[in-house]
Each structure stands twice: as C-alpha cells, then as structure tokens.
Coordinates of C-alpha atoms in Angstrom, one line a residue:
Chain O
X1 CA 7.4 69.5 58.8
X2 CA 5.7 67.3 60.9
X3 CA 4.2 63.6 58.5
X4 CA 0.7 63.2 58.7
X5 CA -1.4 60.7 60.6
X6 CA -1.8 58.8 57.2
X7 CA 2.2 58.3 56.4
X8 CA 3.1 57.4 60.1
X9 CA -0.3 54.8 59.6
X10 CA 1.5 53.7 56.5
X11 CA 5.0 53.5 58.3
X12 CA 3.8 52.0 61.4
X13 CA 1.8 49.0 59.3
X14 CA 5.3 48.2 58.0
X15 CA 6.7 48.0 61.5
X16 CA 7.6 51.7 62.6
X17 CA 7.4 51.7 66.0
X18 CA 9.2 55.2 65.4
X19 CA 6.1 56.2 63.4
X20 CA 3.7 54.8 65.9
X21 CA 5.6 56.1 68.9
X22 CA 4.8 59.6 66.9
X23 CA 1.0 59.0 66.8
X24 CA 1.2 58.2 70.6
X25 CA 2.9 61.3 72.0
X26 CA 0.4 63.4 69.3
X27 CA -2.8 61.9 71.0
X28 CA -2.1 60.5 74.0
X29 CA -3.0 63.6 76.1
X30 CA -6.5 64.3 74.4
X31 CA -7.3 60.9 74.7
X32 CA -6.4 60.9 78.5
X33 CA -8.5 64.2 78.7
X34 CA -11.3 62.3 77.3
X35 CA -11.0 58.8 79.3
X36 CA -10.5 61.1 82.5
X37 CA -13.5 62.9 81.7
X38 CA -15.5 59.4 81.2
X39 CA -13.6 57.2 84.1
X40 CA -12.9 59.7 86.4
X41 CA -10.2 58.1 87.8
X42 CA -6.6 58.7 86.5
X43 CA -5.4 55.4 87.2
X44 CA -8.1 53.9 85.5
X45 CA -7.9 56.4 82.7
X46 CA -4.4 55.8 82.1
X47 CA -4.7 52.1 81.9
X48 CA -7.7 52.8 79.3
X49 CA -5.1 54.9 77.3
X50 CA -2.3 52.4 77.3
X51 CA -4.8 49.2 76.3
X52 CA -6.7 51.6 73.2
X53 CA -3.2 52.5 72.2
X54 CA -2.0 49.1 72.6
X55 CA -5.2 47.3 70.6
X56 CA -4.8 50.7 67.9
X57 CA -1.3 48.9 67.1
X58 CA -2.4 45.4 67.3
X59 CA -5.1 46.6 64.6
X60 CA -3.5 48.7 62.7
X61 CA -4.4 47.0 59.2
X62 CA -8.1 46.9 60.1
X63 CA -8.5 50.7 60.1
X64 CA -10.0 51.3 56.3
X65 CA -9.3 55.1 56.6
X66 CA -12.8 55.5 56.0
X67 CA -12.9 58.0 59.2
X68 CA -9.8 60.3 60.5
X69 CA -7.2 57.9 62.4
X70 CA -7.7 59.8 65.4
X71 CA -11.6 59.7 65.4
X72 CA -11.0 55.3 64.9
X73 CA -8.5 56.2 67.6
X74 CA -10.9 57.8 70.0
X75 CA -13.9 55.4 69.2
X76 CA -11.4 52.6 70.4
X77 CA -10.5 54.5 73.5
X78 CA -14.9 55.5 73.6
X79 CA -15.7 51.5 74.2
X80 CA -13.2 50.5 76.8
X81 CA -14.3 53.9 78.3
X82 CA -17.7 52.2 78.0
X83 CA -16.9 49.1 79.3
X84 CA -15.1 50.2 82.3
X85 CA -17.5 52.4 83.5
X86 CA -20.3 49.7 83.3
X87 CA -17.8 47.3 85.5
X88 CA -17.2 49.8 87.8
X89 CA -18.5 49.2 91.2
X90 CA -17.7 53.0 92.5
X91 CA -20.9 54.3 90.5
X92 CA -21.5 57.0 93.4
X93 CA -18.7 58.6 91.4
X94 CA -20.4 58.5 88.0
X95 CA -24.0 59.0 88.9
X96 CA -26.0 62.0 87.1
X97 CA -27.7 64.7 89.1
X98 CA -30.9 64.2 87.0
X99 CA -32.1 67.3 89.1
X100 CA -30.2 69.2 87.3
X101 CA -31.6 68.6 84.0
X102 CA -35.6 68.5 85.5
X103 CA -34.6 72.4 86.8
X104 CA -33.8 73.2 83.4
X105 CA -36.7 71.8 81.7
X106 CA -39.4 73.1 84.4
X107 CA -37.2 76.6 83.9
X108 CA -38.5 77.1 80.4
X109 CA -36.6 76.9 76.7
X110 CA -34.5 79.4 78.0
X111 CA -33.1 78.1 80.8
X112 CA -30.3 79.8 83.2
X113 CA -29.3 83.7 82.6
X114 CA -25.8 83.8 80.9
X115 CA -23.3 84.8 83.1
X116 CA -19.7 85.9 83.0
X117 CA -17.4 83.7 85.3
X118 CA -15.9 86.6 87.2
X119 CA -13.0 85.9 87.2
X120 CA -9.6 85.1 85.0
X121 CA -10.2 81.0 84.1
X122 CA -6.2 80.4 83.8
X123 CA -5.6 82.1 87.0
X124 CA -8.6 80.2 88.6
X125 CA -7.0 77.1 87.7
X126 CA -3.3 78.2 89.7
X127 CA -6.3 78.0 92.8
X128 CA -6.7 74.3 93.4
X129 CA -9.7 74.2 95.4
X130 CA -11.2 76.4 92.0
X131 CA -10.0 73.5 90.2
X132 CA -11.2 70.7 92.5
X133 CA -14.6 72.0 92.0
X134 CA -14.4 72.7 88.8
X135 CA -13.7 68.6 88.5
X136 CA -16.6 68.1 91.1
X137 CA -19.1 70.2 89.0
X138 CA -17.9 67.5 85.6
X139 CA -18.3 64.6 87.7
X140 CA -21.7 65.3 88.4
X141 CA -22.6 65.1 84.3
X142 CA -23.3 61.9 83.2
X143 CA -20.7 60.2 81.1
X144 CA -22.2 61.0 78.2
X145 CA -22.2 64.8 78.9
X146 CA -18.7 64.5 80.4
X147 CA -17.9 62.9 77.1
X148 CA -19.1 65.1 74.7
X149 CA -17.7 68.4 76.3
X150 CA -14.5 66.8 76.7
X151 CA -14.8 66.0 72.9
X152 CA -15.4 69.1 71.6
X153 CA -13.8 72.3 74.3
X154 CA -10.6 69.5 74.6
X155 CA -10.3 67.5 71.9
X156 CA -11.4 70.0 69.2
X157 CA -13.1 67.6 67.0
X158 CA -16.3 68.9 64.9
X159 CA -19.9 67.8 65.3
X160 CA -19.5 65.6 62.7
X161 CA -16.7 63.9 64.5
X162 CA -18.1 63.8 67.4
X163 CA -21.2 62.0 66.4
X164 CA -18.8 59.6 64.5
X165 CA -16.8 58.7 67.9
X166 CA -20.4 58.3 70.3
X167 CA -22.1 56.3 67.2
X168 CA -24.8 58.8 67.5
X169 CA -26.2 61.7 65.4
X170 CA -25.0 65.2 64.8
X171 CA -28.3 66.3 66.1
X172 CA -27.8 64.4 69.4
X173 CA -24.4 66.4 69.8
X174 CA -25.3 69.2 69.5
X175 CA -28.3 68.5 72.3
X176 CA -26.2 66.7 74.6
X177 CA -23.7 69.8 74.3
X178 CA -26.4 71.8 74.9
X179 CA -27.3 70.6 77.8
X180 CA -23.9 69.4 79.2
X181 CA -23.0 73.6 79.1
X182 CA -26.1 74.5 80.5
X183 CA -25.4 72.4 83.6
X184 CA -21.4 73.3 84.3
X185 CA -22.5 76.7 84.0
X186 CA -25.3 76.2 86.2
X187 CA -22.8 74.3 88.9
X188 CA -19.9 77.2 88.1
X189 CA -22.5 79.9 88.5
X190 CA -22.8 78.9 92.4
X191 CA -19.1 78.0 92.3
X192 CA -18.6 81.7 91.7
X193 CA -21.7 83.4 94.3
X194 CA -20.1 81.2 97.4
X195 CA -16.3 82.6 96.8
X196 CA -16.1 85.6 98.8
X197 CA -12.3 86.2 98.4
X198 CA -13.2 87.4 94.8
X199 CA -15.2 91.2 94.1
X200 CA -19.0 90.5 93.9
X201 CA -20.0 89.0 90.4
X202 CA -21.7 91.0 87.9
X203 CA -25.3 89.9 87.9
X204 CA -26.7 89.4 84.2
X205 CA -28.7 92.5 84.1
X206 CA -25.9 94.1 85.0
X207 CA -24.0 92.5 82.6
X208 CA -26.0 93.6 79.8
X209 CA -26.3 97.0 80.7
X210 CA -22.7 97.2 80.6
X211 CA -22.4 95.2 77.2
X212 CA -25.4 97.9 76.2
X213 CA -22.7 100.6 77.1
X214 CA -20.1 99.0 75.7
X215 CA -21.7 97.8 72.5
X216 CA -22.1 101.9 71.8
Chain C
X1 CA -36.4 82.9 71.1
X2 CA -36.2 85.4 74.2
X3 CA -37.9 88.7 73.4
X4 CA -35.7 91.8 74.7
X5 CA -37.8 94.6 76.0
X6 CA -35.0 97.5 74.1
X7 CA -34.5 95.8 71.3
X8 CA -37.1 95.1 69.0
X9 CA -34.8 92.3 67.2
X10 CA -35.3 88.9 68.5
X11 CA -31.7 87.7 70.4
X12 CA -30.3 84.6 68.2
X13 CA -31.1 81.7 69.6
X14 CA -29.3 79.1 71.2
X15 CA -28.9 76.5 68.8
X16 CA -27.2 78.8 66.4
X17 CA -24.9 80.8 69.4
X18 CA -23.6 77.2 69.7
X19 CA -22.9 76.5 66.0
X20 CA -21.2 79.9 66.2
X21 CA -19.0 79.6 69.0
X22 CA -18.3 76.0 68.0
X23 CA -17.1 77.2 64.4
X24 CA -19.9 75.1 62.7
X25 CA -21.9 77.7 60.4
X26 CA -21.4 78.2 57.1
X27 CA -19.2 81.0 55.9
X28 CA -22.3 82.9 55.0
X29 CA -24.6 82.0 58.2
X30 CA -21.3 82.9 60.3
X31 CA -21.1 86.5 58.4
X32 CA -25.2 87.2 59.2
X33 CA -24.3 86.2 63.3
X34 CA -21.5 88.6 63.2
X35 CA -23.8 91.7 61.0
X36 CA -26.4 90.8 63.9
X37 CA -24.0 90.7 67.0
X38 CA -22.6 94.4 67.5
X39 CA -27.0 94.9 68.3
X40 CA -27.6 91.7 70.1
X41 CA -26.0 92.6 74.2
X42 CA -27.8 89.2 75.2
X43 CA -26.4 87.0 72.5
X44 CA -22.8 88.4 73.5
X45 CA -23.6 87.9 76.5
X46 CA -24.0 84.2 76.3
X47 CA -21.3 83.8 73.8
X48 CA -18.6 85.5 76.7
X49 CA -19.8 83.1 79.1
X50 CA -19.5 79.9 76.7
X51 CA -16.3 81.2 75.6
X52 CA -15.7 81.5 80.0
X53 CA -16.4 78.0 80.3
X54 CA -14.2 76.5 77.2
X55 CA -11.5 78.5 78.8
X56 CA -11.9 77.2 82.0
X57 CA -12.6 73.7 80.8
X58 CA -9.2 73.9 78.6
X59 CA -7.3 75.0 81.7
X60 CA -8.2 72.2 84.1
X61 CA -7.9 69.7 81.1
X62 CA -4.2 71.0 80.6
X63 CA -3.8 70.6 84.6
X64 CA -5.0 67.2 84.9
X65 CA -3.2 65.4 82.0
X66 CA 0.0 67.8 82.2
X67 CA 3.5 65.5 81.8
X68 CA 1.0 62.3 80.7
X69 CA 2.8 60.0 79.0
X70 CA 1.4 56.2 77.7
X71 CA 4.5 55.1 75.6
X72 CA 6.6 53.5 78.0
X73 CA 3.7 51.2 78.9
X74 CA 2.6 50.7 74.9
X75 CA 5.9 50.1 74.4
X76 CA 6.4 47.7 76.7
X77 CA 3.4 45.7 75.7
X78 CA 3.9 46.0 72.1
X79 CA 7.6 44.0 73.4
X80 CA 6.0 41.6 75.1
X81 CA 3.5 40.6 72.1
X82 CA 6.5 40.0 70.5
X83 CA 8.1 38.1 72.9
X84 CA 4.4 36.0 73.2
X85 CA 4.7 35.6 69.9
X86 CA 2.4 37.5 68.7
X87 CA 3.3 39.4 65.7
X88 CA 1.6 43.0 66.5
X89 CA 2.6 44.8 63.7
X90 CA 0.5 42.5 61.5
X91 CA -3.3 41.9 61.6
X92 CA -5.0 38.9 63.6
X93 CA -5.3 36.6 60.7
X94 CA -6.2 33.0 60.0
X95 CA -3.6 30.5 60.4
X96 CA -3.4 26.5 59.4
X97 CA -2.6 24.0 62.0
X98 CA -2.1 20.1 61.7
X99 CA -3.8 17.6 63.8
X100 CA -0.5 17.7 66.0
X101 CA -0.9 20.9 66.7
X102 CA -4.5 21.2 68.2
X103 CA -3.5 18.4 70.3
X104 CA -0.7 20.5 71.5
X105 CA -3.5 23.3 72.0
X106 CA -6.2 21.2 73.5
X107 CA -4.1 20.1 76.2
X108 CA -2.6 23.6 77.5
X109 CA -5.9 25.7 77.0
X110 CA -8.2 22.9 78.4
X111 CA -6.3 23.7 82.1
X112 CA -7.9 27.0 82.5
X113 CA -10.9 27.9 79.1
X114 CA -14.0 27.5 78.8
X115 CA -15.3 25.6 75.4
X116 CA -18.7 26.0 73.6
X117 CA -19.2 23.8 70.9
X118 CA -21.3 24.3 67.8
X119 CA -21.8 21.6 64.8
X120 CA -22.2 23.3 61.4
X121 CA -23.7 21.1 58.5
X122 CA -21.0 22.5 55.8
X123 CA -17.6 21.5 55.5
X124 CA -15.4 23.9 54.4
X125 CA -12.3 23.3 52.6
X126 CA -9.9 22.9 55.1
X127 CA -12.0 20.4 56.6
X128 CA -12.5 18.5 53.3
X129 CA -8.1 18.6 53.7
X130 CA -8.3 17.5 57.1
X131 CA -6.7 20.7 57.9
X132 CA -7.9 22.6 61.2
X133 CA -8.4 26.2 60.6
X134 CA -7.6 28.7 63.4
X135 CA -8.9 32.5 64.1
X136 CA -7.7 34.6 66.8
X137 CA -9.9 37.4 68.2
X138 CA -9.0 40.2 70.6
X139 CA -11.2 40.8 73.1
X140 CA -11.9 42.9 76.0
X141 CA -11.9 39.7 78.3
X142 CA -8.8 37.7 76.7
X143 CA -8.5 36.4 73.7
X144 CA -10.4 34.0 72.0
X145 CA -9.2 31.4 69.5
X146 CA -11.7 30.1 66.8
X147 CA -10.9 26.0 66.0
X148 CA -12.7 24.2 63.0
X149 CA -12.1 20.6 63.4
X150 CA -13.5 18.6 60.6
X151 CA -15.3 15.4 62.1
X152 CA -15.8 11.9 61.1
X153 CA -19.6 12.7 60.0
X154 CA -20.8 15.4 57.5
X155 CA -20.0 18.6 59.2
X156 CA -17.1 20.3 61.3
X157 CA -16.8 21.4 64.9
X158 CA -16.2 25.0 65.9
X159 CA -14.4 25.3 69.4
X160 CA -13.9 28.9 70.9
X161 CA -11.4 28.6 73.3
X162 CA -11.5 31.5 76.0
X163 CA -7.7 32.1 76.6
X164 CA -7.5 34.0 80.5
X165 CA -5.1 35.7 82.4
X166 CA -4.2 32.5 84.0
X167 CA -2.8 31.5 80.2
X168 CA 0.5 32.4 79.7

C-alpha cells in the first residue's frame, strides 16, 4: 500500500529524499500538464516543474497542512507559472482570442449548440495533426482558461481546490470553466466540419432526434 | 433555461450540467439530475459532448507529458544545495553571525548585489549583544539575505543583500 502524501511530508522533513523522490514521480506529470497548459512551451514548462519541485523541498517545514500537499504543491508551481508568462517576450503565443468570448456573449445565455465530436477522442489523438490542433485551439485560451481546464479534466482536483490553487472563488471556477469549454468546443466544432477524411458530423438537431429515439 | 418545443420540461441548465459532469452535486441534487435525464435529449446532449471534450483533453494531456520525468534535475539541485551549503532539508531560518563574519560577507556580496539601506529606531536584542542577525529569503530573482547591524547611535541598520547568478 502506497504511504500517503502526509507520511512521505513527514519522512521527507526528516531528510527522506526516498520519500520526496515518491511525491515527485506521483505529481510530476499533472503538474507538467498544468505548467504546459499555462507556459506553453515544454522547455519552459519543465524548467517551471523542476524549480516548484525544487523550492517544494527547500520549504518543506513551511507547509502548515492547512490545504492538501499537492494543492500547496500546485499553487507553488501556479506562481512561477505566473511569473514566467509575465516575462515572456513570445506573448503572440499566449494572447486570448477575446472574439471568441464577445461571439458568445452577443450569441445569447445559451451560447453554441452541443455537439458530439464525431469521432473516437483516443484514436483522434494517434492523428497528430488532430492533436496539433487540438494544442492550437488551448493556446488560443487565455492562461487563465488554459489553467483552470487543465486543473480540473487533468488534474482532477474539485472546485474547491481549484479556487484554492488560482486564489480566487469557487464561483469564479466554475465561470471561467464555463467559458473555457464553451470556447474549445467552439474551436473543436470547426476542427471537426473542415476534416473531410472522417463521415459527415451529426448536426445537433440531428443529434437530438437520435437521442429522442434512443432515449425510448 | 432553453425552452424545448416537445418537451414541456425546461432542459437543466448549464450551471448544474457542469456541477453534474464535474461530480460536484450533492448526493441528493445528483439523484434529481439523473430522475430528470432519461426525458431531457438536450441536457444529454450537452453532457456527451463535455464528456467528448474531457476525453479528448485527457488524451492529448497523456500525449504531451508521456515519459516526463523532473527527478534527475530535483535531484541534482537538491545535491548541489548541499554542496552550497545550504541545508535543504531544513527551513530558511535565522542564523547569528559575529562582526567577523559580516565583514567576510560584505566584501564577497558587495562585488556583484545591490544594497538598500533602512534605519529602524528599535534595537532589538541581538543588536543590544552586538550580535548581527541574519535571514535568508528565497526568491524568484536570487536570494536575498536580511543583515541587522546594530549601529553606534540608537537604532540598527537593515541591509538586503541581492545575491545573483554571478554569486557563487
């Protein structure tokens, strides 16, 4: 049975590198998955990974346990996440289609028809151009967006977490998710119209007459 | 709330087909969603496509960061804190220097740190012991050692000394 982040904490504060080495290899990936999503850039996320990891260690007796070690973890990783992307020069990289968001708003509270992708999302992802757009369509979020889907369809952490990591209200969360969904499946929604290699998409009111049917 | 033109029943809204996919309702608003769902096409609907898009999310997460691996470089810097002198498995506490000592200091961080000086009106008590009191903070931009050295008149003299790279 695998310890728990609180007796490798306790291990690692006596000098365990064993113990930390074991909360490294269990985070590391999510919190590359998040400073990818924020940085964009996996040289720049790795070296945001190593350096949280790094300070997470050098700190180790300042985390109260007040919060879950991974969300003190993640907030750690969150601010250099922060800091780099202010000091980054390359902000063509980062900047945030606000077009995307007015088209929502002048659309109405309810905003694009649901849609079904159209196709299997695992195989998708064997196609690489699928998954360079698929990267294209997240880079066009803001960081914030970026973040907070990362955070919660990567990471797995709750609302409450979430808002605990960003410093910012469950409330917010839940409308920056919101809206962060809205717009990839606005961006994936002509991501699937333009493939023509794949059978035609099922259009929403066809969709729902078949869930109609199906729902019978 | 969208209004369908078959089904009398208002579709669920947004806000709570979030909650719902997201696992966030309580047991008992999670058990109403589910009585509603089996007459509610549109709200399936839009819970197949945000379930779509955390799939597809998930696999080009698992593609990008597949074979990552940060402890070689942890562990190589946690070595060389060592090696620095630092002790990293501890936390960045206050230490106690002579008047030696901050001489030693002065003259290696004064070759590449910047200095800003504040007088304070209190003496504390390692000042009234002619001690010199030392901080370290970590910083995104180096670190940065705090220095109280007590002065001939009333009060004492904080120094922050910027280390950079171009420290050792």
């Amino acid at each position: 049975m695998q310890p728990d982040d609180k007796s490798l904490v306790e291990q690692a504060r006596r000098g365990s590198e064993l113990a930390f080495r074991t909360l490294v290899e269990r985070y590391q990936r999510k919190l590359y998955a998040m400073a990818l999503s924020m940085v964009r850039d996996p040289d720049d996320a790795r070296d945001v990974v190593q350096d949280a990891l790094f300070k997470a260690y050098r700190h180790l007796d300042s985390f109260q346990g007040d919060s879950a070690f991974y969300t003190w973890l993640y907030r750690i990783a969150m601010n250099l996440c922060i800091d780099r992307a202010r000091s980054q020069k390359r902000s063509s990289k980062v900047e945030f289609d606000e077009s995307i968001d007015r088209e929502d708003q002048e659309a109405g509270a309810s905003g694009i028809e649901p849609r079904r992708l159209g196709f299997d999302p695992a195989q998708a992802l064997r196609d690489r151009e699928i998954r360079e757009r698929v990267g294209a369509a997240m880079a066009r979020l803001s960081p914030t967006h970026r973040a907070v889907l990362t955070l919660r369809e990567i990471d797995g952490l709750s609302y409450k977490e979430i808002a605990d990591v960003m410093q910012c209200s469950e409330g917010t969360v839940m409308s920056r998710l919101f809206h962060a969904r809205k717009n990839m499946q606005e961006m994936l929604r002509s991501l699937v119209e333009t493939d023509e290699s794949r059978e035609r998409p099922v259009s929403a009111p066809e969709a729902r007459a078949g869930a109609q049917a199906g729902a019978r | 709330m969208s209004h369908t033109k078959n089904h009398p029943m208002q579709t669920l809204d947004a806000e709570t087909l979030h909650r719902y996919h997201d696992g966030e309702l309580a047991p008992t608003e999670r058990a109403a969603v589910e009585a509603r769902l089996p007459a509610d096409p549109e709200a399936q609907l839009r819970l197949a496509a945000l379930a779509d898009l955390s799939a597809l999310l998930r696999a080009a997460s698992d593609a990008e960061t597949e074979g990552f691996d940060a402890w070689q470089a942890v562990e190589k810097k946690i070595g060389e804190g060592k090696v620095r002198g630092i002790d990293t498995a501890r936390p960045v506490k206050k230490k106690r220097f002579g008047a030696a000592m901050w001489a030693g200091v002065s003259s290696v961080a004064a070759a590449a740190a910047v200095v800003l000086v504040l007088l304070q009106p209190w003496r504390t008590a390692a000042a009234a012991d002619n001690e010199i009191e030392i901080g370290d903070v970590d910083t995104d931009a180096g670190s940065v050692s705090v220095v109280k050295v007590p002065s001939d008149s009333a009060g004492t003299t904080t120094v922050f000394w910027v280390h950079t790279d171009s420290d050792n």
